[in-house]
Coordinates of C-alpha atoms and ligand atoms in Angstrom, one line a residue:
Chain A
X154 CA 72.6 146.6 68.4
X155 CA 69.8 148.5 70.2
X156 CA 68.3 145.0 70.3
X157 CA 71.0 143.2 71.2
X158 CA 71.0 145.3 74.5
X159 CA 67.4 144.7 75.2
X160 CA 67.7 141.2 74.8
X161 CA 70.6 141.3 77.3
X162 CA 68.7 143.1 79.9
X163 CA 65.5 140.3 78.7
X164 CA 67.7 137.7 79.9
X165 CA 69.7 139.4 82.7
X166 CA 65.8 139.5 84.1
X167 CA 64.7 136.3 83.5
X168 CA 68.1 135.1 85.3
X169 CA 67.9 137.3 88.2
X170 CA 64.4 136.1 88.6
X171 CA 65.2 132.3 88.3
X172 CA 68.9 133.0 90.6
X173 CA 67.3 134.7 93.8
X174 CA 65.6 131.9 95.2
X175 CA 68.9 129.4 94.4
X176 CA 71.1 132.4 96.0
X177 CA 69.1 132.3 98.8
X178 CA 68.4 128.9 99.4
X179 CA 72.7 128.1 99.2
X180 CA 73.3 131.5 101.5
X181 CA 70.6 130.6 104.5
X182 CA 70.7 127.0 104.3
X183 CA 73.9 125.9 102.5
X184 CA 72.0 123.7 100.2
X185 CA 72.7 123.6 96.4
X186 CA 68.8 123.1 95.0
X187 CA 68.8 121.3 91.6
X188 CA 64.6 121.1 92.5
X189 CA 64.5 125.0 91.8
X190 CA 64.6 124.2 87.8
X191 CA 61.4 121.7 88.3
X192 CA 59.5 124.6 90.5
X193 CA 60.3 126.8 87.7
X194 CA 59.4 124.4 84.4
X195 CA 56.2 123.1 86.3
X196 CA 55.0 126.9 86.8
X197 CA 55.2 127.4 83.2
X198 CA 53.5 124.3 82.5
X199 CA 50.8 124.8 85.5
X200 CA 50.4 127.9 83.6
X201 CA 49.5 126.6 80.6
X202 CA 47.2 124.0 82.4
X203 CA 45.2 126.8 83.8
X204 CA 44.8 128.9 80.9
X205 CA 43.4 126.0 78.5
X206 CA 41.5 124.7 80.7
X207 CA 39.9 127.8 82.5
X208 CA 40.5 130.0 78.9
X209 CA 42.0 132.4 81.0
X210 CA 44.1 135.3 80.0
X211 CA 48.0 135.8 80.3
X212 CA 48.0 137.6 83.8
X213 CA 45.1 135.8 85.5
X214 CA 46.8 132.0 84.2
X215 CA 50.3 133.6 85.9
X216 CA 49.0 134.7 89.3
X217 CA 46.8 131.1 89.3
X218 CA 49.6 129.3 88.5
X219 CA 51.8 130.9 91.2
X220 CA 49.3 130.6 93.9
X221 CA 49.0 127.0 92.8
X222 CA 52.7 125.8 93.0
X223 CA 53.2 127.5 96.6
X224 CA 52.1 124.3 98.4
X225 CA 54.5 122.6 96.0
X226 CA 57.5 124.5 96.9
X227 CA 56.7 124.8 100.7
X228 CA 56.8 120.8 100.1
X229 CA 59.9 120.7 98.5
X230 CA 61.4 122.8 101.2
X231 CA 59.6 120.9 104.5
X232 CA 60.1 117.2 103.5
X233 CA 63.4 117.3 100.9
X234 CA 65.6 120.3 101.7
X235 CA 64.9 120.6 105.5
X236 CA 66.1 117.2 105.9
X237 CA 69.2 117.5 104.2
X238 CA 69.9 120.9 106.2
X239 CA 73.4 120.6 107.8
X240 CA 73.9 117.2 106.1
X241 CA 77.1 117.2 103.2
X242 CA 76.6 119.1 100.1
X243 CA 76.9 116.5 97.8
X244 CA 73.6 114.8 99.6
X245 CA 71.3 118.0 98.9
X246 CA 72.5 117.8 95.5
X247 CA 71.9 113.8 94.8
X248 CA 68.3 114.5 96.3
X249 CA 67.5 117.3 94.4
X250 CA 68.9 116.3 91.4
X251 CA 66.8 113.0 91.7
X252 CA 63.6 115.4 92.6
X253 CA 64.3 117.3 89.1
X254 CA 64.8 114.0 86.9
X255 CA 61.5 112.6 88.4
X256 CA 59.2 115.6 87.7
X257 CA 60.7 116.3 84.3
X258 CA 59.5 112.7 83.4
X259 CA 55.9 113.3 84.9
X260 CA 56.4 116.4 83.1
X261 CA 57.2 114.7 79.6
X262 CA 54.2 111.9 80.3
X263 CA 51.4 114.4 81.2
X264 CA 52.3 116.8 78.3
X265 CA 54.5 115.5 76.0
X266 CA 57.8 116.4 74.9
X267 CA 56.7 118.6 72.2
X268 CA 57.4 122.6 72.8
X269 CA 54.0 124.3 74.0
X270 CA 53.4 127.5 72.4
X271 CA 52.6 130.6 74.5
X272 CA 51.8 133.5 72.7
X273 CA 53.5 137.1 73.6
X274 CA 50.5 138.8 75.1
X275 CA 51.6 142.4 74.2
X276 CA 52.4 142.9 70.6
X277 CA 53.4 146.2 70.8
X278 CA 56.4 147.7 69.6
X279 CA 58.1 151.1 70.7
X280 CA 59.8 153.5 68.8
X281 CA 63.3 154.4 70.1
X282 CA 65.5 156.0 68.2
X283 CA 63.9 154.8 64.9
X284 CA 64.1 151.4 66.4
X285 CA 60.9 149.6 67.0
X286 CA 61.4 147.2 70.1
X287 CA 59.0 145.3 71.6
X288 CA 57.3 146.5 74.8
X289 CA 56.6 143.0 76.4
X290 CA 60.5 143.0 76.7
X291 CA 60.7 146.4 78.4
X292 CA 57.9 145.1 80.4
X293 CA 59.9 142.2 81.4
X294 CA 63.0 144.0 82.4
X295 CA 60.9 146.9 84.3
X296 CA 59.2 144.1 86.6
X297 CA 62.7 142.5 87.3
X298 CA 63.8 145.8 88.3
X299 CA 60.9 146.7 90.1
X300 CA 60.9 142.7 92.2
X301 CA 64.6 144.0 92.9
X302 CA 63.4 147.1 94.6
X303 CA 60.7 145.4 96.5
X304 CA 62.9 142.8 97.6
X305 CA 65.6 145.1 99.1
X306 CA 62.7 146.8 101.3
X307 CA 61.7 143.9 102.2
X308 CA 64.8 142.7 103.7
X309 CA 65.6 146.0 105.0
X310 CA 62.5 146.9 106.7
X311 CA 60.8 144.0 107.8
X312 CA 61.3 141.7 110.8
X313 CA 61.1 138.4 108.3
X314 CA 63.6 140.2 106.1
X315 CA 65.8 141.5 108.6
X316 CA 66.0 137.9 110.2
X317 CA 66.9 136.2 106.8
X318 CA 69.5 139.0 106.4
X319 CA 70.9 138.2 110.1
X320 CA 71.1 134.3 108.8
X321 CA 72.8 134.7 105.9
X322 CA 75.4 136.5 108.2
X323 CA 75.2 134.4 111.5
X324 CA 73.1 131.5 111.3
X325 CA 73.8 130.6 114.8
X326 CA 73.5 133.8 116.2
X327 CA 70.0 133.9 114.9
X328 CA 69.0 130.8 116.6
X329 CA 71.0 131.4 119.8
X330 CA 68.6 135.1 119.9
X331 CA 65.8 131.9 119.6
X332 CA 64.7 132.2 116.4
X333 CA 63.5 129.3 114.6
X334 CA 64.9 129.9 111.2
X335 CA 63.3 126.9 109.2
X336 CA 60.2 128.9 109.7
X337 CA 61.9 131.9 107.9
X338 CA 64.0 129.7 105.6
X339 CA 60.4 128.3 104.5
X340 CA 59.1 131.8 103.6
X341 CA 62.4 132.7 101.6
X342 CA 62.2 129.1 100.0
X343 CA 58.5 129.7 98.8
X344 CA 59.3 133.5 98.2
X345 CA 62.2 132.4 95.6
X346 CA 59.9 129.7 94.2
X347 CA 57.7 132.1 93.1
X348 CA 59.8 134.5 91.6
X349 CA 61.1 132.2 89.5
X350 CA 57.9 130.8 88.1
X351 CA 57.1 134.7 87.7
X352 CA 60.3 134.6 85.5
X353 CA 59.3 131.3 83.8
X354 CA 56.3 132.3 82.3
X355 CA 57.5 135.5 81.4
X356 CA 60.2 134.1 79.5
X357 CA 58.1 131.2 77.6
X358 CA 56.1 133.1 75.3
X359 CA 60.1 134.3 73.8
X360 CA 61.7 131.3 74.2
X361 CA 60.5 127.6 73.9
X362 CA 58.1 125.8 77.0
X363 CA 59.5 122.6 77.3
X364 CA 60.3 119.9 79.7
X365 CA 63.6 121.0 79.8
X366 CA 63.7 124.3 80.1
X367 CA 64.7 124.8 84.0
X368 CA 67.7 122.6 83.4
X369 CA 68.8 125.0 80.3
X370 CA 68.3 128.0 82.7
X371 CA 69.8 126.3 85.9
X372 CA 73.1 125.9 84.6
X373 CA 73.4 129.9 83.7
X374 CA 72.1 130.5 87.0
X375 CA 74.4 128.9 88.8
X376 CA 77.3 130.6 87.2
X377 CA 75.3 134.0 88.1
X378 CA 75.0 132.6 91.8
X379 CA 78.9 132.2 91.8
X380 CA 79.5 135.2 90.2
X381 CA 77.2 137.7 92.1
X382 CA 78.6 135.8 95.5
X383 CA 76.3 133.0 97.2
X384 CA 73.4 134.7 99.2
X385 CA 74.4 138.1 98.1
X386 CA 71.1 139.6 97.5
X387 CA 72.5 142.7 95.2
X388 CA 75.2 140.5 93.9
X389 CA 72.9 138.0 92.0
X390 CA 70.7 141.4 90.7
X391 CA 74.0 142.7 89.2
X392 CA 75.8 139.4 88.0
X393 CA 72.3 138.6 86.4
X394 CA 72.4 141.6 83.7
X395 CA 75.9 141.4 83.2
X396 CA 75.9 138.0 82.1
X397 CA 72.6 138.5 80.3
X398 CA 74.3 141.2 78.5
X399 CA 77.6 139.3 78.1
X400 CA 75.4 136.4 76.6
X401 CA 73.3 138.5 74.4
X402 CA 76.7 140.1 72.8
X403 CA 78.6 137.1 72.2
X404 CA 75.5 135.9 71.0
X405 CA 75.1 138.1 68.5
X406 CA 78.2 137.6 66.9
X407 CA 78.6 133.7 67.4
X408 CA 75.3 132.1 68.5
X409 CA 77.2 129.1 69.9
X410 CA 79.3 131.1 72.1
X411 CA 76.8 132.9 74.5
X412 CA 76.5 129.7 77.2
X413 CA 80.5 129.3 77.0
X414 CA 81.0 132.8 77.7
X415 CA 79.2 132.8 80.7
X416 CA 80.5 129.6 82.3
X417 CA 83.9 130.8 81.0
X418 CA 83.3 134.0 83.1
X419 CA 82.3 132.0 86.0
X420 CA 85.8 129.9 85.8
X421 CA 87.6 132.9 85.7
X422 CA 85.6 134.7 88.8
X423 CA 86.3 131.3 90.9
X424 CA 90.0 131.3 89.9
X425 CA 90.0 134.8 90.6
X426 CA 88.5 134.3 94.2
X427 CA 90.4 131.3 95.5
X428 CA 93.7 131.8 93.7
X429 CA 94.6 134.9 92.9
X430 CA 92.8 137.2 95.6
X431 CA 94.5 135.0 98.6
X432 CA 98.1 135.7 97.1
X433 CA 97.4 139.7 96.6
X434 CA 95.8 139.9 100.3
X435 CA 98.9 137.9 101.8
X436 CA 101.3 140.7 100.7
Chain B
X865 CA 80.5 110.4 137.4
X866 CA 79.9 113.5 138.8
X867 CA 80.2 114.2 142.9
X868 CA 77.9 116.1 144.8
X869 CA 74.5 116.2 145.0
X870 CA 71.5 118.5 144.2
X871 CA 71.2 122.1 145.7
X872 CA 69.8 125.1 143.9
X873 CA 71.6 125.1 140.6
X874 CA 70.4 127.2 137.7
X875 CA 72.2 124.6 135.3
X876 CA 73.6 121.3 136.2
X877 CA 75.7 119.3 133.3
X878 CA 76.3 115.7 134.2
X879 CA 78.7 113.5 132.4
X880 CA 78.8 115.3 129.5
X881 CA 80.8 113.6 126.7
X882 CA 81.1 115.1 123.0
X883 CA 82.7 114.9 119.6
X884 CA 82.6 116.5 116.1
X885 CA 83.1 113.3 114.4
X886 CA 83.9 109.7 116.0
X887 CA 87.0 111.8 118.2
X888 CA 85.5 112.8 121.6
X889 CA 86.6 116.4 122.2
X890 CA 84.7 116.5 125.7
X891 CA 85.0 114.1 128.2
X892 CA 82.3 113.6 131.1
X893 CA 82.1 117.0 132.1
X894 CA 80.8 117.7 135.1
X895 CA 79.8 121.0 136.5
X896 CA 76.8 123.5 138.1
X897 CA 76.2 127.0 138.5
X898 CA 74.2 128.5 141.3
X899 CA 72.0 131.2 141.1
X900 CA 73.7 134.5 140.4
X901 CA 77.3 132.9 140.5
X902 CA 79.7 134.0 137.8
X903 CA 81.5 131.0 137.0
X904 CA 84.8 131.2 134.7
X905 CA 86.7 128.5 132.7
X906 CA 89.8 128.8 131.6
X907 CA 92.1 126.5 129.7
X908 CA 94.2 126.5 127.0
X909 CA 93.7 126.7 123.3
X910 CA 91.9 123.7 122.0
X911 CA 91.1 122.5 125.7
X912 CA 87.4 122.4 124.6
X913 CA 86.0 125.6 126.1
X914 CA 84.1 126.8 123.3
X915 CA 82.7 123.3 122.8
X916 CA 81.5 123.0 125.7
X917 CA 79.3 126.4 126.0
X918 CA 78.2 125.6 122.4
X919 CA 77.0 122.3 123.6
X920 CA 75.2 123.6 126.7
X921 CA 73.4 126.4 124.3
X922 CA 72.3 123.7 122.3
X923 CA 74.3 124.3 119.0
X924 CA 76.2 121.3 119.3
X925 CA 74.7 117.6 120.7
X926 CA 76.1 115.3 123.4
X927 CA 76.8 112.1 122.9
X928 CA 76.1 111.1 126.3
X929 CA 75.3 112.6 129.8
X930 CA 72.8 114.9 130.7
X931 CA 72.0 118.9 131.0
X932 CA 70.0 120.0 133.6
X933 CA 68.5 123.6 133.0
X934 CA 66.3 125.9 135.1
X935 CA 65.0 122.3 136.3
X936 CA 64.2 121.3 133.2
X937 CA 66.0 118.2 131.1
X938 CA 67.5 120.4 127.8
X939 CA 69.9 117.8 126.9
X940 CA 69.8 117.6 122.8
X941 CA 67.7 120.8 122.7
X942 CA 68.0 122.8 119.5
X943 CA 69.5 126.0 120.6
X944 CA 66.4 128.2 119.7
X945 CA 64.3 126.4 122.2
X946 CA 67.4 126.5 124.8
X947 CA 67.4 130.6 124.2
X948 CA 63.8 130.6 124.4
X949 CA 64.0 128.9 127.8
X950 CA 66.5 131.9 129.2
X951 CA 69.7 130.2 128.3
X952 CA 71.9 132.7 126.2
X953 CA 74.6 132.8 124.6
X954 CA 77.4 135.1 123.4
X955 CA 80.2 133.4 120.7
X956 CA 83.9 133.8 120.9
X957 CA 83.9 135.4 117.1
X958 CA 82.5 138.7 117.6
X959 CA 80.1 138.2 114.8
X960 CA 77.4 141.2 114.6
X961 CA 74.3 141.1 112.2
X962 CA 76.9 143.3 110.4
X963 CA 74.4 144.8 107.3
X964 CA 71.5 145.5 110.2
X965 CA 72.1 148.5 112.1
X966 CA 72.7 148.5 116.0
X967 CA 69.5 149.1 116.9
X968 CA 68.0 146.4 114.5
X969 CA 70.2 144.2 115.7
X970 CA 68.8 144.6 119.0
X971 CA 65.1 144.6 117.8
X972 CA 65.8 141.4 116.5
X973 CA 66.1 140.1 120.3
X974 CA 63.4 142.0 121.1
X975 CA 61.4 140.2 118.8
X976 CA 62.8 137.0 119.6
X977 CA 62.1 137.3 123.5
X978 CA 58.5 139.1 122.7
X979 CA 59.6 142.6 124.5
X980 CA 59.2 145.5 122.7
X981 CA 61.8 147.4 121.0
X982 CA 61.9 150.7 123.1
X983 CA 62.3 148.9 126.1
X984 CA 65.6 146.2 124.7
X985 CA 67.0 149.4 123.6
X986 CA 66.8 150.9 127.3
X987 CA 68.5 147.8 128.5
X988 CA 71.4 147.5 126.2
X989 CA 71.7 151.0 126.9
X990 CA 71.6 150.7 130.8
X991 CA 74.4 148.4 130.4
X992 CA 76.9 150.2 128.5
X993 CA 75.2 153.8 127.9
X994 CA 77.6 154.6 124.7
X995 CA 75.8 152.5 123.0
X996 CA 73.0 155.2 122.2
X997 CA 75.7 156.9 120.1
X998 CA 76.0 154.3 117.9
X999 CA 71.7 153.2 117.3
X1000 CA 71.7 153.8 113.8
X1001 CA 75.4 152.9 112.2
X1002 CA 75.7 149.3 110.6
X1003 CA 77.0 147.2 113.4
X1004 CA 79.5 146.1 110.7
X1005 CA 81.0 149.7 111.3
X1006 CA 81.7 148.9 115.1
X1007 CA 85.1 148.4 116.9
X1008 CA 85.8 144.5 118.0
X1009 CA 85.0 146.1 121.9
X1010 CA 81.9 147.1 120.9
X1011 CA 80.7 144.4 118.7
X1012 CA 81.6 142.5 121.8
X1013 CA 79.4 145.0 124.0
X1014 CA 77.0 144.6 121.7
X1015 CA 76.2 141.1 121.8
X1016 CA 76.4 141.0 125.3
X1017 CA 74.0 144.0 125.4
X1018 CA 71.7 141.9 123.0
X1019 CA 72.3 138.7 124.6
X1020 CA 70.8 140.7 128.5
X1021 CA 67.5 141.2 126.5
X1022 CA 64.8 138.9 127.9
X1023 CA 66.5 138.7 131.2
X1024 CA 68.7 135.6 130.5
X1025 CA 68.7 133.3 133.8
X1026 CA 71.8 132.1 132.6
X1027 CA 74.1 133.8 130.2
X1028 CA 77.4 132.0 128.3
X1029 CA 80.1 134.5 127.3
X1030 CA 83.1 132.9 125.4
X1031 CA 86.1 135.0 125.4
X1032 CA 85.0 138.9 125.8
X1033 CA 88.6 139.8 125.9
X1034 CA 89.9 138.3 123.7
X1035 CA 91.7 140.5 121.1
X1036 CA 90.6 143.9 122.3
X1037 CA 93.2 146.7 123.8
X1038 CA 93.6 147.3 127.8
X1039 CA 90.9 150.4 127.5
X1040 CA 88.3 148.1 126.5
X1041 CA 89.0 145.8 128.1
X1042 CA 87.7 147.7 131.3
X1043 CA 84.8 148.6 129.5
X1044 CA 84.1 144.7 129.7
X1045 CA 85.3 144.4 132.9
X1046 CA 83.1 147.1 134.1
X1047 CA 79.9 145.4 132.6
X1048 CA 80.8 141.9 133.7
X1049 CA 81.2 143.4 137.2
X1050 CA 77.5 145.0 136.4
X1051 CA 75.9 141.9 136.0
X1052 CA 77.7 140.0 138.6
X1053 CA 75.4 138.7 141.7
X1054 CA 72.1 139.5 139.4
X1055 CA 72.7 137.2 136.1
X1056 CA 74.2 133.7 136.5
X1057 CA 77.2 133.5 134.0
X1058 CA 79.7 131.2 132.4
X1059 CA 82.3 132.8 131.2
X1060 CA 85.4 131.3 129.2
X1061 CA 88.5 133.6 129.5
X1062 CA 92.0 133.4 128.9
X1063 CA 92.7 137.4 130.9
X1064 CA 93.7 135.5 134.0
X1065 CA 93.9 138.8 136.2
X1066 CA 90.0 139.3 135.0
X1067 CA 89.2 136.3 135.9
X1068 CA 90.4 136.2 139.6
X1069 CA 89.2 139.2 140.2
X1070 CA 85.5 138.6 139.0
X1071 CA 85.0 134.7 139.6
X1072 CA 82.9 133.0 141.9
X1073 CA 84.6 130.0 141.0
X1074 CA 86.7 128.6 138.2
X1075 CA 86.9 125.6 136.0
X1076 CA 90.1 124.9 134.2
X1077 CA 89.6 122.6 131.9
X1078 CA 92.7 120.4 129.8
X1079 CA 92.1 118.2 127.0
X1080 CA 88.3 117.8 126.7
X1081 CA 88.3 117.2 130.7
X1082 CA 87.8 119.5 133.7
X1083 CA 90.9 118.9 135.8
X1084 CA 90.6 121.3 138.5
X1085 CA 87.8 123.5 140.4
X1086 CA 88.4 126.6 142.6
X1087 CA 86.1 128.5 144.6
X1088 CA 87.1 132.1 144.8
X1089 CA 84.4 133.9 146.7
X1090 CA 87.0 135.7 148.7
X1091 CA 89.0 136.8 145.0
X1092 CA 91.8 134.8 147.4
X1093 CA 93.1 132.7 143.7
X1094 CA 95.9 134.5 142.5
X1095 CA 96.8 134.0 138.7
X1096 CA 99.9 132.4 139.1
X1097 CA 97.9 129.1 141.1
X1098 CA 96.3 128.7 138.0
X1099 CA 99.2 129.3 135.5
X1100 CA 100.2 126.2 136.5
X1101 CA 97.1 124.5 135.4
X1102 CA 97.3 125.4 131.9
Ligands
ATP1804 N1 83.8 122.2 114.0 C1 84.6 121.2 114.2 N2 84.9 120.1 114.1 C2 85.9 119.1 114.4 N3 86.8 119.4 115.2 C3 86.4 120.6 116.2 C4 85.5 121.7 115.5 N4 85.9 122.5 116.4 C5 86.5 122.7 117.4 N5 87.2 121.2 117.0 C6 88.5 120.5 117.5 O1 88.0 120.2 119.1 C7 88.4 120.6 119.8 C8 88.4 121.9 121.0 O2 88.0 122.7 120.5 P1 87.7 124.2 120.8 O3 87.2 125.0 119.8 O4 86.3 124.0 121.8 O5 88.7 124.5 122.0 P2 89.1 126.2 122.9 O6 89.6 125.6 124.3 O7 87.9 127.2 122.7 O8 90.1 126.8 121.9 P3 90.3 128.0 122.0 O9 91.2 128.8 123.2 O10 91.0 128.4 120.5 O11 89.1 128.9 121.5 C9 90.2 121.2 119.3 O12 90.9 120.1 119.0 C10 89.6 121.0 117.7 O13 90.7 121.2 116.8
MG1805 MG1 87.5 128.7 121.7

């Protein structure tokens, strides 16, 4: 049981790292960004590339992979996402999905379709109440929590963060102050991409690195973003861990039901928000 | 075509038409605000008042016509550039940055205008001294009237050459309307303004000039320099 709970936290942590970017892009620009999954997958493959080409350790290879992907993330925002800004929702879905498909095929051409092996960098297990649990998983959870706390400070204390928070609420209000929000959206987009890559690399050793890894997590992350409230920074955090835990618990008893439980929760939340809650308020 | 010639105008709007889709909601709008003038726009719900202000503020693009502000053509210029040139806009919905403190609401405006925060806060407090008490509060906790005052205070930062305010007294209690009235009075003569307002007693006591809008057109213009227009005279056109 202990292990199941830790597994739930681990999944939650990875979901959180992936979902922030998705949630912020939706909250600020009203764009559903399928290409987020591509950045995530490419990040993991570039990690593998740097690790092998330069014989680097886990952490240096991760940092280089994140930095190397920044220009790509920036370019996606600048040349694809920004053009879709203010357009219909489905244009953005089509364009970013196309990007994801093209990118995934490129990965298949370069690296092949077979799963890549990434070793768990830390093999220590910690003894908690007589049960040995993996230190590496605990580290993943801690990284996510630290990033959550760091982001909270960033959005509360820095001018850039406050501008983004303000834009999440009243985009036009920010523009009418004379602030060019697209600059700040680029920054947020790059941060979101970097965090997703960190999540992907941390998760890869305990899952499988393969060309479709981003697509799998993308669908779960959509549920996180919907359950947590699109553009809600704290909501995304709690929803990630709640759904991660749900997956772990359901998966323990019925492996095939883990994903379904997440989608069912999402459906219930949508039904609640759009059908039940408005009726309760009307009374 | 617009009538009347040049003269020293802060803003000059010539034959502006605008629509959200195919259908136009603004038809050949012409208006002009002179330096220091307080101009009011009245009109029924759906007349196009908000659409007009948003077009001037750069949030909507006109289909045709020109907007000249401070001697420069700003037609179709995006809102952030328009704001940086000194045309500030207070929207109708009284939406503040509710998860930021009042201080940080003002600080963002100061940042945008490249002014130091302390003098920006002094400026806002000057407009409405009670704002001082609310500085550390989340702006989301303010009442409707306090929000409107914060929005006007925020928009005054950087000394705009023209301030647009959309229905400042809408939905407010009489006592708060008095506060807003005082604020509008205090900026009259120094800051050029265009104010959309439904409260006709506010309009007739403050306006230098009044435009009446109906179905996307300006149908009447009143000179009210001597506060000689009665609310009843306006009512006929609404
Ligand atoms: N975002 C929009 N998309 C399409 N049509 C719109 C939009 N906003 C306003 N309209 C239409 O444009 C017309 C003018 O609306 P506008 O909000 O400018 O009127 P208003 O004079 O400000 O009204 P009110 O007194 O209610 O604020 C209306 O017919 C309205 O339905
Ligand atoms: Mg309006």
